[in-house]
Amino acid sequence: MPVRRVVSIVPSLTEAVAISAPGLLVGITDWCTHPPGLDVTRVRGTKNPDVEKIVALAPDLVLANQEENRQPDLDALRAAGVPVYVTDIRTLDGEHGAFDSLGRMLAACGIDEPPWLVEARSAWAELPEPRQRRRAVIPIWRRPWMAVGRDTFTGAVLSRFGIDNVLVDGGPTGERYPRFDPDDLPPHDLVVLPDEPYLFTADDGPEAFPDVPSALVSGRLLTWYGPSLVEAARQLPAALG
């Protein structure tokens, strides 16, 4: 059956579909900010989607993500007879790579590989190999402090620019997003401070790491997989210094 009505409960997947096939989306989350000006029914957030509202939209397919969305919500949608497509994106290339995963997801929506995805593949393939490697901590929250840990898309993106995550093993507890103490970190020479999910700024974040350079970057370019991949390849090198 052709897919004519799609609900996306992942902001980056929303952007991918909206740019590739305008008019296909009938429902998106409150956090779906790109592309700007989307006039589509909102179905709350990624962690608390309004299942009844989604079902009432009668979608042919709901797009979700293994990390972003909760299994009970996906189970409830399926129990109501709604097909759900779940992505699991953790790297740029390979089985869980953004490029191939996005291609498969778009194909499930009946969309041929769009120009932006072709451009993204090319932009990342053309990046030069890093001339040196740096060691970084990548906070995502404070009070309590939390950081990027093991097996994450953000870590894979930074690695391509020669930046190794010092908490790549997940810290003492092996978590994907471990808590940490700024005064008790492995040796590092960079702090990468994104503006989401916590809005780090020049006045809120760098002061906790006074002896290490900080790079304030767009969280969207570090964590979103979709058309933003093109921007990430071109803008992150300068932002990371």
PDB file of N, CA, C and O in Angstrom, residues 40-73:
ATOM      1  N   VAL A  40       1.772  21.548  10.596  1.00  0.00           N
ATOM      2  CA  VAL A  40       1.380  20.144  10.724  1.00  0.00           C
ATOM      3  C   VAL A  40       0.889  19.910  12.149  1.00  0.00           C
ATOM      4  O   VAL A  40       1.388  20.547  13.093  1.00  0.00           O
ATOM      5  N   THR A  41      -0.048  19.005  12.325  1.00  0.00           N
ATOM      6  CA  THR A  41      -0.566  18.682  13.657  1.00  0.00           C
ATOM      7  C   THR A  41       0.554  18.250  14.589  1.00  0.00           C
ATOM      8  O   THR A  41       1.401  17.419  14.219  1.00  0.00           O
ATOM      9  N   ARG A  42       0.571  18.804  15.800  1.00  0.00           N
ATOM     10  CA  ARG A  42       1.592  18.473  16.794  1.00  0.00           C
ATOM     11  C   ARG A  42       1.065  17.381  17.731  1.00  0.00           C
ATOM     12  O   ARG A  42      -0.095  17.423  18.160  1.00  0.00           O
ATOM     13  N   VAL A  43       1.942  16.425  18.049  1.00  0.00           N
ATOM     14  CA  VAL A  43       1.512  15.264  18.846  1.00  0.00           C
ATOM     15  C   VAL A  43       2.344  15.115  20.120  1.00  0.00           C
ATOM     16  O   VAL A  43       2.666  14.027  20.555  1.00  0.00           O
ATOM     17  N   ARG A  44       2.694  16.246  20.729  1.00  0.00           N
ATOM     18  CA  ARG A  44       3.529  16.302  21.953  1.00  0.00           C
ATOM     19  C   ARG A  44       4.978  15.926  21.643  1.00  0.00           C
ATOM     20  O   ARG A  44       5.480  16.248  20.560  1.00  0.00           O
ATOM     21  N   GLY A  45       5.674  15.301  22.627  1.00  0.00           N
ATOM     22  CA  GLY A  45       7.111  15.130  22.490  1.00  0.00           C
ATOM     23  C   GLY A  45       7.555  13.734  22.099  1.00  0.00           C
ATOM     24  O   GLY A  45       6.740  12.826  21.911  1.00  0.00           O
ATOM     25  N   THR A  46       8.866  13.567  22.036  1.00  0.00           N
ATOM     26  CA  THR A  46       9.428  12.271  21.654  1.00  0.00           C
ATOM     27  C   THR A  46       9.235  11.225  22.748  1.00  0.00           C
ATOM     28  O   THR A  46       9.069  10.042  22.460  1.00  0.00           O
ATOM     29  N   LYS A  47       9.271  11.678  24.007  1.00  0.00           N
ATOM     30  CA  LYS A  47       9.151  10.760  25.139  1.00  0.00           C
ATOM     31  C   LYS A  47       7.717  10.613  25.656  1.00  0.00           C
ATOM     32  O   LYS A  47       7.451   9.724  26.465  1.00  0.00           O
ATOM     33  N   ASN A  48       6.823  11.486  25.184  1.00  0.00           N
ATOM     34  CA  ASN A  48       5.435  11.411  25.660  1.00  0.00           C
ATOM     35  C   ASN A  48       4.444  11.689  24.529  1.00  0.00           C
ATOM     36  O   ASN A  48       3.569  12.544  24.649  1.00  0.00           O
ATOM     37  N   PRO A  49       4.590  11.017  23.390  1.00  0.00           N
ATOM     38  CA  PRO A  49       3.688  11.304  22.275  1.00  0.00           C
ATOM     39  C   PRO A  49       2.238  10.995  22.641  1.00  0.00           C
ATOM     40  O   PRO A  49       1.956  10.095  23.438  1.00  0.00           O
ATOM     41  N   ASP A  50       1.326  11.752  22.052  1.00  0.00           N
ATOM     42  CA  ASP A  50      -0.103  11.546  22.262  1.00  0.00           C
ATOM     43  C   ASP A  50      -0.544  10.406  21.342  1.00  0.00           C
ATOM     44  O   ASP A  50      -0.877  10.631  20.172  1.00  0.00           O
ATOM     45  N   VAL A  51      -0.524   9.190  21.875  1.00  0.00           N
ATOM     46  CA  VAL A  51      -0.803   8.009  21.061  1.00  0.00           C
ATOM     47  C   VAL A  51      -2.197   8.080  20.448  1.00  0.00           C
ATOM     48  O   VAL A  51      -2.381   7.773  19.258  1.00  0.00           O
ATOM     49  N   GLU A  52      -3.184   8.489  21.224  1.00  0.00           N
ATOM     50  CA  GLU A  52      -4.552   8.562  20.705  1.00  0.00           C
ATOM     51  C   GLU A  52      -4.662   9.560  19.556  1.00  0.00           C
ATOM     52  O   GLU A  52      -5.360   9.320  18.562  1.00  0.00           O
ATOM     53  N   LYS A  53      -3.966  10.673  19.688  1.00  0.00           N
ATOM     54  CA  LYS A  53      -4.000  11.691  18.639  1.00  0.00           C
ATOM     55  C   LYS A  53      -3.330  11.180  17.372  1.00  0.00           C
ATOM     56  O   LYS A  53      -3.800  11.435  16.249  1.00  0.00           O
ATOM     57  N   ILE A  54      -2.219  10.442  17.554  1.00  0.00           N
ATOM     58  CA  ILE A  54      -1.532   9.869  16.401  1.00  0.00           C
ATOM     59  C   ILE A  54      -2.436   8.867  15.694  1.00  0.00           C
ATOM     60  O   ILE A  54      -2.569   8.887  14.460  1.00  0.00           O
ATOM     61  N   VAL A  55      -3.065   7.993  16.439  1.00  0.00           N
ATOM     62  CA  VAL A  55      -3.958   6.997  15.849  1.00  0.00           C
ATOM     63  C   VAL A  55      -5.091   7.681  15.089  1.00  0.00           C
ATOM     64  O   VAL A  55      -5.476   7.255  13.987  1.00  0.00           O
ATOM     65  N   ALA A  56      -5.623   8.775  15.647  1.00  0.00           N
ATOM     66  CA  ALA A  56      -6.723   9.489  15.006  1.00  0.00           C
ATOM     67  C   ALA A  56      -6.311  10.123  13.678  1.00  0.00           C
ATOM     68  O   ALA A  56      -7.155  10.349  12.806  1.00  0.00           O
ATOM     69  N   LEU A  57      -5.027  10.374  13.520  1.00  0.00           N
ATOM     70  CA  LEU A  57      -4.529  10.935  12.256  1.00  0.00           C
ATOM     71  C   LEU A  57      -4.489   9.894  11.139  1.00  0.00           C
ATOM     72  O   LEU A  57      -4.247  10.235   9.978  1.00  0.00           O
ATOM     73  N   ALA A  58      -4.690   8.628  11.494  1.00  0.00           N
ATOM     74  CA  ALA A  58      -4.717   7.524  10.528  1.00  0.00           C
ATOM     75  C   ALA A  58      -3.484   7.494   9.635  1.00  0.00           C
ATOM     76  O   ALA A  58      -3.588   7.472   8.406  1.00  0.00           O
ATOM     77  N   PRO A  59      -2.298   7.473  10.236  1.00  0.00           N
ATOM     78  CA  PRO A  59      -1.089   7.451   9.401  1.00  0.00           C
ATOM     79  C   PRO A  59      -0.863   6.082   8.759  1.00  0.00           C
ATOM     80  O   PRO A  59      -1.229   5.049   9.314  1.00  0.00           O
ATOM     81  N   ASP A  60      -0.268   6.108   7.602  1.00  0.00           N
ATOM     82  CA  ASP A  60       0.172   4.868   6.964  1.00  0.00           C
ATOM     83  C   ASP A  60       1.457   4.361   7.603  1.00  0.00           C
ATOM     84  O   ASP A  60       1.771   3.172   7.518  1.00  0.00           O
ATOM     85  N   LEU A  61       2.206   5.294   8.237  1.00  0.00           N
ATOM     86  CA  LEU A  61       3.483   4.922   8.859  1.00  0.00           C
ATOM     87  C   LEU A  61       3.850   5.965   9.913  1.00  0.00           C
ATOM     88  O   LEU A  61       3.657   7.167   9.708  1.00  0.00           O
ATOM     89  N   VAL A  62       4.372   5.482  11.042  1.00  0.00           N
ATOM     90  CA  VAL A  62       4.950   6.353  12.069  1.00  0.00           C
ATOM     91  C   VAL A  62       6.451   6.123  12.089  1.00  0.00           C
ATOM     92  O   VAL A  62       6.910   4.975  12.130  1.00  0.00           O
ATOM     93  N   LEU A  63       7.212   7.200  12.046  1.00  0.00           N
ATOM     94  CA  LEU A  63       8.672   7.119  12.069  1.00  0.00           C
ATOM     95  C   LEU A  63       9.181   7.373  13.485  1.00  0.00           C
ATOM     96  O   LEU A  63       8.804   8.372  14.112  1.00  0.00           O
ATOM     97  N   ALA A  64      10.028   6.459  13.971  1.00  0.00           N
ATOM     98  CA  ALA A  64      10.537   6.548  15.342  1.00  0.00           C
ATOM     99  C   ALA A  64      12.025   6.224  15.353  1.00  0.00           C
ATOM    100  O   ALA A  64      12.617   5.884  14.323  1.00  0.00           O
ATOM    101  N   ASN A  65      12.605   6.314  16.538  1.00  0.00           N
ATOM    102  CA  ASN A  65      14.027   6.013  16.700  1.00  0.00           C
ATOM    103  C   ASN A  65      14.238   5.234  17.988  1.00  0.00           C
ATOM    104  O   ASN A  65      13.613   5.524  19.016  1.00  0.00           O
ATOM    105  N   GLN A  66      15.128   4.271  17.935  1.00  0.00           N
ATOM    106  CA  GLN A  66      15.361   3.363  19.060  1.00  0.00           C
ATOM    107  C   GLN A  66      15.779   4.108  20.316  1.00  0.00           C
ATOM    108  O   GLN A  66      15.398   3.730  21.430  1.00  0.00           O
ATOM    109  N   GLU A  67      16.552   5.174  20.174  1.00  0.00           N
ATOM    110  CA  GLU A  67      17.021   5.920  21.342  1.00  0.00           C
ATOM    111  C   GLU A  67      16.054   7.026  21.749  1.00  0.00           C
ATOM    112  O   GLU A  67      15.814   7.248  22.936  1.00  0.00           O
ATOM    113  N   GLU A  68      15.470   7.710  20.786  1.00  0.00           N
ATOM    114  CA  GLU A  68      14.650   8.879  21.070  1.00  0.00           C
ATOM    115  C   GLU A  68      13.290   8.531  21.669  1.00  0.00           C
ATOM    116  O   GLU A  68      12.742   9.298  22.465  1.00  0.00           O
ATOM    117  N   ASN A  69      12.727   7.394  21.281  1.00  0.00           N
ATOM    118  CA  ASN A  69      11.350   7.082  21.664  1.00  0.00           C
ATOM    119  C   ASN A  69      11.273   5.907  22.621  1.00  0.00           C
ATOM    120  O   ASN A  69      12.179   5.071  22.676  1.00  0.00           O
ATOM    121  N   ARG A  70      10.179   5.824  23.384  1.00  0.00           N
ATOM    122  CA  ARG A  70       9.996   4.778  24.397  1.00  0.00           C
ATOM    123  C   ARG A  70       9.255   3.583  23.814  1.00  0.00           C
ATOM    124  O   ARG A  70       8.265   3.741  23.076  1.00  0.00           O
ATOM    125  N   GLN A  71       9.726   2.402  24.156  1.00  0.00           N
ATOM    126  CA  GLN A  71       9.122   1.179  23.625  1.00  0.00           C
ATOM    127  C   GLN A  71       7.627   1.063  23.949  1.00  0.00           C
ATOM    128  O   GLN A  71       6.850   0.642  23.086  1.00  0.00           O
ATOM    129  N   PRO A  72       7.176   1.404  25.168  1.00  0.00           N
ATOM    130  CA  PRO A  72       5.733   1.296  25.441  1.00  0.00           C
ATOM    131  C   PRO A  72       4.866   2.115  24.494  1.00  0.00           C
ATOM    132  O   PRO A  72       3.761   1.690  24.129  1.00  0.00           O
ATOM    133  N   ASP A  73       5.345   3.286  24.082  1.00  0.00           N
ATOM    134  CA  ASP A  73       4.580   4.111  23.143  1.00  0.00           C
ATOM    135  C   ASP A  73       4.513   3.449  21.770  1.00  0.00           C
ATOM    136  O   ASP A  73       3.464   3.439  21.115  1.00  0.00           O
TER     137      ASP A  73
END
